[in-house]
XYZ file of N, CA and C in Angstrom:
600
model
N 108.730 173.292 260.171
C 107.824 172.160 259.987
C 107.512 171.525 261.338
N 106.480 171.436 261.483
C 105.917 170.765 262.939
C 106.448 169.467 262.870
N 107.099 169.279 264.165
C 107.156 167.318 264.260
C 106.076 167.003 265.351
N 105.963 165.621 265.139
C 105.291 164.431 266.437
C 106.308 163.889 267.033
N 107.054 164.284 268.338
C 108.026 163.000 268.738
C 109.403 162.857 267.895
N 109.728 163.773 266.921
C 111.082 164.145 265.887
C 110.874 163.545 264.441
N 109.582 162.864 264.174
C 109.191 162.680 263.128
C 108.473 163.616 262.355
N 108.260 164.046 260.916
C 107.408 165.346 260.527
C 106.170 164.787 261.049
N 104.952 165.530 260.837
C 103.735 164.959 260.482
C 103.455 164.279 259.423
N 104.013 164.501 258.318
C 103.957 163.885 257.222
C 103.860 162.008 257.312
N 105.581 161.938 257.928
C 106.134 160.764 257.842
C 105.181 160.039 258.698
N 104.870 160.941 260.181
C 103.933 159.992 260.891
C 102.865 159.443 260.524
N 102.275 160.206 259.431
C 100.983 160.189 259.014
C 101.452 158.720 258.080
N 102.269 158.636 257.567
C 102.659 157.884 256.275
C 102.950 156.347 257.230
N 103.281 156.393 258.345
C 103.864 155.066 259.295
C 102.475 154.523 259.588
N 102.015 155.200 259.943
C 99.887 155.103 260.358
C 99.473 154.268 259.555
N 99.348 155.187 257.786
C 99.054 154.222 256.796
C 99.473 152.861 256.500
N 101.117 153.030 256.739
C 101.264 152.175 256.199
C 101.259 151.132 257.047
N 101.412 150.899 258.300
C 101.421 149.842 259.481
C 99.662 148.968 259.302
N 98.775 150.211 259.054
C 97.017 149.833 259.077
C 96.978 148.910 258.004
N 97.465 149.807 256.874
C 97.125 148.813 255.533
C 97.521 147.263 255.901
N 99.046 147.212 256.203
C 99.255 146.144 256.397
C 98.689 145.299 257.354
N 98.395 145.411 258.716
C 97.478 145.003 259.290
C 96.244 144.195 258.804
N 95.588 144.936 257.902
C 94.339 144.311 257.063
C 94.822 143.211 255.965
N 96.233 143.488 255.576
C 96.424 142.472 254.991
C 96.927 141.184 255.709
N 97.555 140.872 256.622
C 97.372 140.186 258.168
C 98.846 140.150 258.305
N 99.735 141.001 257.991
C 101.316 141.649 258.264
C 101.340 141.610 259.588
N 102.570 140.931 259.973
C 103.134 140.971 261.837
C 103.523 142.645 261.730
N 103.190 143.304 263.464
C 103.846 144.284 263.191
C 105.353 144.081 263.064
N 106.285 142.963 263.640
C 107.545 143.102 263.340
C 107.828 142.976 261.778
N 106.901 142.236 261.062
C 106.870 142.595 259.784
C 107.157 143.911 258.871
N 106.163 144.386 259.453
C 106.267 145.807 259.074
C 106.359 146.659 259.391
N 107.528 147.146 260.584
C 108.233 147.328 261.207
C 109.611 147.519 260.470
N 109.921 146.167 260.067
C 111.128 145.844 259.597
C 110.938 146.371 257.856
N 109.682 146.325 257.453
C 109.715 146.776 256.096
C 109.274 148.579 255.944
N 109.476 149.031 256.872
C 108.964 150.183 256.976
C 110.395 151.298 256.925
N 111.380 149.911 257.740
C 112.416 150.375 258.339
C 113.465 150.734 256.987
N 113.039 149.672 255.910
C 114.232 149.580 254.820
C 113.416 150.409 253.693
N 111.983 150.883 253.702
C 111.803 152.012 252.644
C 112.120 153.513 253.157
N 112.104 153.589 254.489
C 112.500 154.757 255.242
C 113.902 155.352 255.047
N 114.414 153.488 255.662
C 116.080 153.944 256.054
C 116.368 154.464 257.015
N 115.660 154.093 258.083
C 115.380 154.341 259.414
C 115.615 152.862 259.933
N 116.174 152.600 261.211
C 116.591 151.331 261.816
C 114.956 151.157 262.052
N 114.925 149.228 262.182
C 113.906 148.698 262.666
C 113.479 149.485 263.848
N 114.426 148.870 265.266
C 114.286 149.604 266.808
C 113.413 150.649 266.728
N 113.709 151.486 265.773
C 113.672 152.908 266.047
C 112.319 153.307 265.200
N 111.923 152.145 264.481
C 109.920 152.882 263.821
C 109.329 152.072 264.600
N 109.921 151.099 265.361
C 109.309 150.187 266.544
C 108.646 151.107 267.351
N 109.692 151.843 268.214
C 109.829 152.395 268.862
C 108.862 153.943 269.081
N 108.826 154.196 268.036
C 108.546 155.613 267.284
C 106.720 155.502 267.459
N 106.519 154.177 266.865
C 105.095 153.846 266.409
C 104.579 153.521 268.230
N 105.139 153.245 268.572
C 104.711 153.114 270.140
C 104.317 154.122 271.011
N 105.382 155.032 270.716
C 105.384 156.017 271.607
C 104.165 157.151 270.850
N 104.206 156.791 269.458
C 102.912 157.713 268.846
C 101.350 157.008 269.174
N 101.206 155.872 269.249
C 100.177 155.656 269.977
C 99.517 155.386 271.229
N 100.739 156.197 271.898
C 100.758 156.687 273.476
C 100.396 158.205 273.624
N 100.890 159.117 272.814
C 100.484 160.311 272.218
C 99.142 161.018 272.128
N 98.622 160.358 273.012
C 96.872 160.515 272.939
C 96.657 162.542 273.004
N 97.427 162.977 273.707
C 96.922 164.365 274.090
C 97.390 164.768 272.984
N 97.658 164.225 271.593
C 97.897 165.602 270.315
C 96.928 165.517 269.647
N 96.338 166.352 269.729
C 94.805 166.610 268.249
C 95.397 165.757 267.005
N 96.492 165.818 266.422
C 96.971 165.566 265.494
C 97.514 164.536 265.510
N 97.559 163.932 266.220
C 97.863 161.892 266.591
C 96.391 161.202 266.448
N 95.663 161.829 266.881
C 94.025 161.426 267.895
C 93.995 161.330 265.982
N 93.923 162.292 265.344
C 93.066 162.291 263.916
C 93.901 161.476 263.073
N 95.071 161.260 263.225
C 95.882 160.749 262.024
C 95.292 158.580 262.196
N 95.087 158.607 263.747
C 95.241 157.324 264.335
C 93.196 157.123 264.217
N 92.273 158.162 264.044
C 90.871 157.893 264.175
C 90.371 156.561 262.904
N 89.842 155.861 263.255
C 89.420 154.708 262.057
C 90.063 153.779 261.791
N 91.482 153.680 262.757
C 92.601 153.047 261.511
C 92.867 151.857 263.006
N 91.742 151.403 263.846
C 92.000 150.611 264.620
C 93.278 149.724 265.578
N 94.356 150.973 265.443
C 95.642 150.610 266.053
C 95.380 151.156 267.109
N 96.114 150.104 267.885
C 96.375 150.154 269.478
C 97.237 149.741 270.443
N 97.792 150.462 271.192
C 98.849 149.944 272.306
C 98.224 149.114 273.331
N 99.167 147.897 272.811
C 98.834 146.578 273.791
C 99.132 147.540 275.509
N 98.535 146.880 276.067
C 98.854 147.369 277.691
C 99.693 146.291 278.446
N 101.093 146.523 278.538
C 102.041 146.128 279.077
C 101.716 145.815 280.741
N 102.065 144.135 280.913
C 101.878 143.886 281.824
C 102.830 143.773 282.611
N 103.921 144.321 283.761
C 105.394 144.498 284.368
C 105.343 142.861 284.528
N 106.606 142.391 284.416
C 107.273 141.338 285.146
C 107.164 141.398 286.350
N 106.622 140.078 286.399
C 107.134 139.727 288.408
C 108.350 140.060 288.809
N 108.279 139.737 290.522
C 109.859 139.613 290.401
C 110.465 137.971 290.018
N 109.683 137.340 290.364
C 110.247 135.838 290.176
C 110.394 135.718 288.409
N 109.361 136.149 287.702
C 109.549 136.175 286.268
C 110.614 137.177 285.916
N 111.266 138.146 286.652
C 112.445 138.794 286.399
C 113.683 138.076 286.843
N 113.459 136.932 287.950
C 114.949 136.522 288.385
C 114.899 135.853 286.607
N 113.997 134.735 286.522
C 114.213 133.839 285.463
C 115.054 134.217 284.396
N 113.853 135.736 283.659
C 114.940 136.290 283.238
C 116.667 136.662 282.711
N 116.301 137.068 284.302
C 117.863 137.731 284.528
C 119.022 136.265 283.898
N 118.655 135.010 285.176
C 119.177 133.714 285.367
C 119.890 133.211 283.694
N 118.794 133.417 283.003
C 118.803 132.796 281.530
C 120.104 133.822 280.487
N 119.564 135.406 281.288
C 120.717 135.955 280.213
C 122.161 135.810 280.926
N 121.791 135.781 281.998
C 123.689 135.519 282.735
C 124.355 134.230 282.136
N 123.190 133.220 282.352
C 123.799 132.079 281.744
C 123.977 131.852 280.324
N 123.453 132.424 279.938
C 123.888 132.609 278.387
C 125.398 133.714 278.276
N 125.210 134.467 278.563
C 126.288 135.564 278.805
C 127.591 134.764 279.308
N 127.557 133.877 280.100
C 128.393 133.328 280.839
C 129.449 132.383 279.946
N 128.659 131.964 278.617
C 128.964 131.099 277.639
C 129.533 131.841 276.136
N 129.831 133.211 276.797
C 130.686 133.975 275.343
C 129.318 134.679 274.757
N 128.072 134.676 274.623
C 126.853 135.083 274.049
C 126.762 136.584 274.421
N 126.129 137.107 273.746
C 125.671 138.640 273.847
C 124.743 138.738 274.732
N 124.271 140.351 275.817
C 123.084 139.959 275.955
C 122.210 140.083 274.955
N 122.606 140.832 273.200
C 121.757 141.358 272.566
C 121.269 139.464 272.263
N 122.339 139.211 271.906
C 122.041 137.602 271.302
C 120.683 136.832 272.058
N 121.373 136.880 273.091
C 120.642 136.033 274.651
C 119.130 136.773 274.496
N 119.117 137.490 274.811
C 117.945 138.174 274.500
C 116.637 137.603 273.521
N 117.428 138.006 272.347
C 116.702 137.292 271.107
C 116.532 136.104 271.489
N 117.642 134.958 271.507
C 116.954 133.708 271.952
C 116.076 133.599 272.452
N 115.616 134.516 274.084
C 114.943 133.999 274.570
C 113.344 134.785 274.316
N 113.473 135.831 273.608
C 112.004 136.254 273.526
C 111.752 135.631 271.921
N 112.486 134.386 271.274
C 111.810 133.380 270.393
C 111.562 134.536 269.119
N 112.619 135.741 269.014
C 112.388 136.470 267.656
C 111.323 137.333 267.879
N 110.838 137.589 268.880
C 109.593 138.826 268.873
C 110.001 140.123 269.713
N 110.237 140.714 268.836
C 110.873 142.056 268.807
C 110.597 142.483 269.906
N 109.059 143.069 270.208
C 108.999 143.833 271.185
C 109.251 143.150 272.269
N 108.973 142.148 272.691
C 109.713 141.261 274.150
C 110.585 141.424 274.369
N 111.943 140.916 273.459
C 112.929 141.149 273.115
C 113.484 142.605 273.814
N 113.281 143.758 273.120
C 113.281 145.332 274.226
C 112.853 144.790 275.775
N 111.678 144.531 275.590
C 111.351 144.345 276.878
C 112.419 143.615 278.016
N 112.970 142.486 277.353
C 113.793 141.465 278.399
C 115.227 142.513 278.630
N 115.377 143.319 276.876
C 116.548 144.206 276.920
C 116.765 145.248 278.030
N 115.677 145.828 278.182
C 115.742 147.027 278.469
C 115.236 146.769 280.495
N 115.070 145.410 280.402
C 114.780 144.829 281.741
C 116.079 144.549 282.567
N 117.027 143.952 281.702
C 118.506 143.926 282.140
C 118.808 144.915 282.300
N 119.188 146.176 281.888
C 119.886 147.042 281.741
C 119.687 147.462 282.876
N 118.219 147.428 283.120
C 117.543 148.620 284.325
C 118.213 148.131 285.270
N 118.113 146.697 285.757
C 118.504 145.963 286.844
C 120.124 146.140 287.190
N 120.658 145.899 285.647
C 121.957 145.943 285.878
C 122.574 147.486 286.777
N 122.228 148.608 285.869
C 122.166 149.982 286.567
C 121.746 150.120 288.003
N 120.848 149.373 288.104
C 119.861 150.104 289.288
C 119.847 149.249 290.641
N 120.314 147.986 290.237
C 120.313 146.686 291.126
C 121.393 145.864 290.884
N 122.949 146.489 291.029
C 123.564 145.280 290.765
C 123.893 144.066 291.482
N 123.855 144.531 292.893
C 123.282 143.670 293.907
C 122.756 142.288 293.646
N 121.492 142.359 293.026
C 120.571 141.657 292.688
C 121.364 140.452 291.692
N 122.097 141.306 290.813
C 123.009 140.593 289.696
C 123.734 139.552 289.816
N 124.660 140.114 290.980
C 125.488 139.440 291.626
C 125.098 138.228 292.238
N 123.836 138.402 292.906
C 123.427 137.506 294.151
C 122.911 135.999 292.712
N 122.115 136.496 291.332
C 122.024 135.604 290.969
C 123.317 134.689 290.158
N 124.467 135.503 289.777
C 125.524 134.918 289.611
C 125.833 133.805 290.426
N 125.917 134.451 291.684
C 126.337 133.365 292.528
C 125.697 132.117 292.559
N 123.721 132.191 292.404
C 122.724 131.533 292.754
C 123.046 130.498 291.607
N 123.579 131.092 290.272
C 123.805 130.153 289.378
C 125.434 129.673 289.482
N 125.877 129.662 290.102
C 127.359 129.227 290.034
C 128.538 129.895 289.149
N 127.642 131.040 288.596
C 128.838 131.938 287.546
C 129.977 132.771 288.716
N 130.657 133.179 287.787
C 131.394 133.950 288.436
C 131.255 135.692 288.597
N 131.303 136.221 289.502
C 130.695 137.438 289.472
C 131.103 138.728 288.534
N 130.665 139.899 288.184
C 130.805 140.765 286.899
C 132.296 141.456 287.287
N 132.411 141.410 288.788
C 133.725 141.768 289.048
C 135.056 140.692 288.734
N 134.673 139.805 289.121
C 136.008 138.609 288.714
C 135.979 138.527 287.235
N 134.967 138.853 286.133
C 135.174 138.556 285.144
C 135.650 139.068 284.554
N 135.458 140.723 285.534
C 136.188 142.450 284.729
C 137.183 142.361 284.693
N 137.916 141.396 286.258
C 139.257 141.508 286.668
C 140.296 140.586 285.614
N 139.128 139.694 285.005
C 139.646 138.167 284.351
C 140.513 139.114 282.986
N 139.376 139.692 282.479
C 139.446 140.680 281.362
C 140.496 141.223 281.174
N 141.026 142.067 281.973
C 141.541 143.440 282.502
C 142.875 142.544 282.396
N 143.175 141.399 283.477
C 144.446 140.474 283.274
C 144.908 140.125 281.719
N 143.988 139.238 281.062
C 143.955 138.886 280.124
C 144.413 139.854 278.670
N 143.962 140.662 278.975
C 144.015 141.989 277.811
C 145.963 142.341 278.599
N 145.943 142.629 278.940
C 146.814 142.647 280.221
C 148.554 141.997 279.482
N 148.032 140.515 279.698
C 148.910 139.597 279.403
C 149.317 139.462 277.698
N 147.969 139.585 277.202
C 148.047 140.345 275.807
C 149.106 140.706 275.446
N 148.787 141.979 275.697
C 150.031 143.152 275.335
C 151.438 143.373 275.761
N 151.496 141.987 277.185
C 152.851 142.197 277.730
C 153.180 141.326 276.322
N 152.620 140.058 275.849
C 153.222 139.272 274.807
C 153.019 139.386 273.880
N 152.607 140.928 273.162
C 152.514 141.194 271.758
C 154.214 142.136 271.842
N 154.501 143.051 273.049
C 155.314 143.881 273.628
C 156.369 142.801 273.527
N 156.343 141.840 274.211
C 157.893 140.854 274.275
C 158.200 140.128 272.764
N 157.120 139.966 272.325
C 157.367 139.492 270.449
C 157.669 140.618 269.942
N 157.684 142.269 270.210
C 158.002 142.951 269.166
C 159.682 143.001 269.553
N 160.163 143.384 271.111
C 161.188 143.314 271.370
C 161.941 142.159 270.700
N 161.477 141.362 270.843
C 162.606 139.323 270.941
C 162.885 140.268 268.809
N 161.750 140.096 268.057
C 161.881 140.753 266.581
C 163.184 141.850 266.585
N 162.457 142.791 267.379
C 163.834 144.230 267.350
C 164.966 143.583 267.526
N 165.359 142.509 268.472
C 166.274 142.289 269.060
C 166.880 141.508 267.907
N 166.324 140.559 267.205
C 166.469 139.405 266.455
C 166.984 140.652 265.025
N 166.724 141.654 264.928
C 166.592 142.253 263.759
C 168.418 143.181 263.949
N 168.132 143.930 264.994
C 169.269 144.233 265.325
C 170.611 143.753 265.338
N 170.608 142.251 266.048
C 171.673 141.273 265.814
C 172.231 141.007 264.163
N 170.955 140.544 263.357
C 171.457 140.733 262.192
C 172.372 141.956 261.277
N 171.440 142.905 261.939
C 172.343 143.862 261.401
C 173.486 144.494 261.935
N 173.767 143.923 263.281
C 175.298 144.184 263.704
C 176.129 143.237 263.543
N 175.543 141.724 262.890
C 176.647 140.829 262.328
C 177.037 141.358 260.740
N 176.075 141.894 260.124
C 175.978 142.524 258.507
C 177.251 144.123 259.016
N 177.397 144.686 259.717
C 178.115 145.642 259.557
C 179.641 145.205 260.359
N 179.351 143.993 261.245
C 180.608 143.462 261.843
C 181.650 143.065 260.458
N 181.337 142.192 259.884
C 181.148 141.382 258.542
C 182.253 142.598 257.442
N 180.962 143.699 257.174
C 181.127 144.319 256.269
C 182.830 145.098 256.854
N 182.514 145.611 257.805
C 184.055 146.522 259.037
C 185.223 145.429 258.863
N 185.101 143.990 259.270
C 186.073 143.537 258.526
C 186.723 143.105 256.905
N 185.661 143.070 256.211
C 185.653 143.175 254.623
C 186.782 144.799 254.402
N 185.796 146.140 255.213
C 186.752 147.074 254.650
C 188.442 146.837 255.688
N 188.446 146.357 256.584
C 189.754 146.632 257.325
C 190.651 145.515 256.241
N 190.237 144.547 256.098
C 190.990 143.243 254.840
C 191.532 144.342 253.663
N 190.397 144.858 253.263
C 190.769 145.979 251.998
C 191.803 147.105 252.477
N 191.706 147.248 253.380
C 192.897 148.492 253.462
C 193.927 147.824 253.827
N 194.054 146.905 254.109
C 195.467 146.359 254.764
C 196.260 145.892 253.306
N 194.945 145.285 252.387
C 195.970 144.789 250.882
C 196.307 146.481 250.025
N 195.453 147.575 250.509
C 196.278 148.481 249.781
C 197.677 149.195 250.069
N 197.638 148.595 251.626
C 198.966 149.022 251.942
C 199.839 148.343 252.079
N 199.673 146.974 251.839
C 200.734 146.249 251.420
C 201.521 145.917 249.956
């Protein structure tokens, strides 16, 4: 069976329909997106995602015809500055900084609209990978503490953890043991009492 992108033709054809219809009925695409996602059974992200990259797809005869009439179109993505990327960045550290996800942070800040949302996501990541430098320098710029002291914070912490889950199981063993060498001390003199009255 031929796919588009790991979808059949079928299904693609069926995402087309059903994204257009809704459209005319005046459906957000995160709308239907998200309702596309739970008759599929396919994650949201991922018919987000799917539907994007199929109407980027221009060189397949068989995209060009499935997509002819049905007036969908890929918005044209405008890159972040760099100053609109420190902001960015600034907002998810500081959120991050406060126990928050970046998935969380994220959402907050693209106000629930999905595709931004990727966008701010997939804007961190790059930076983080590709520029940690950059990361760092705004940590500092914001007064956080850097990804290394926090790894190290971690690493201690988890650390200290386990020395005091390790010393509570011992102090237990230990506590458990005692009992049972006063229970057999106990019992050793119970039998030595007993043999002494049979031989007397």
């Amino acid at each position: 069976m031929n796919k588009i992108n790991g979808y059949t033709e079928d299904e693609a054809k069926t995402l087309v329909e059903f994204v257009a219809d809704g459209k005319k009925e005046g459906k957000t695409l995160s709308a239907l997106f998200a309702d596309y996602a739970q008759k599929s059974g396919r994650a949201k992200g991922s018919v987000r995602n799917y539907y994007y990259a199929l109407l980027r797809s221009t060189g397949d005869d068989r995209v060009r015809k499935m997509l002819k009439g049905k007036d969908l179109k890929a918005e044209k993505i405008v890159p972040f500055s760099e100053l609109e990327t420190d902001k960015i960045l600034r907002e998810i550290l500081t959120q991050k900084s406060r126990g928050i996800s970046v998935r969380r942070a994220v959402l907050n800040l693209s106000g629930g609209d999905d595709k931004l949302m990727l966008r701010y996501q997939n804007k961190y990541r790059n930076i983080v990978t590709k520029q940690p430098e950059r990361i760092e320098r705004l940590m500092r710029e914001c007064g956080l503490k850097s990804g290394s002291d926090e790894a190290r914070k971690r690493i201690e912490d988890e650390i200290n953890g386990l020395y005091d889950k390790l010393a509570l199981s011992l102090k237990e063993e230990n506590k458990r043991l005692t009992t049972l060498i006063k229970r057999l001390t106990d019992e050793n003199s119970l039998l030595r009492l007993q043999i002494k009255n049979l031989n007397d």
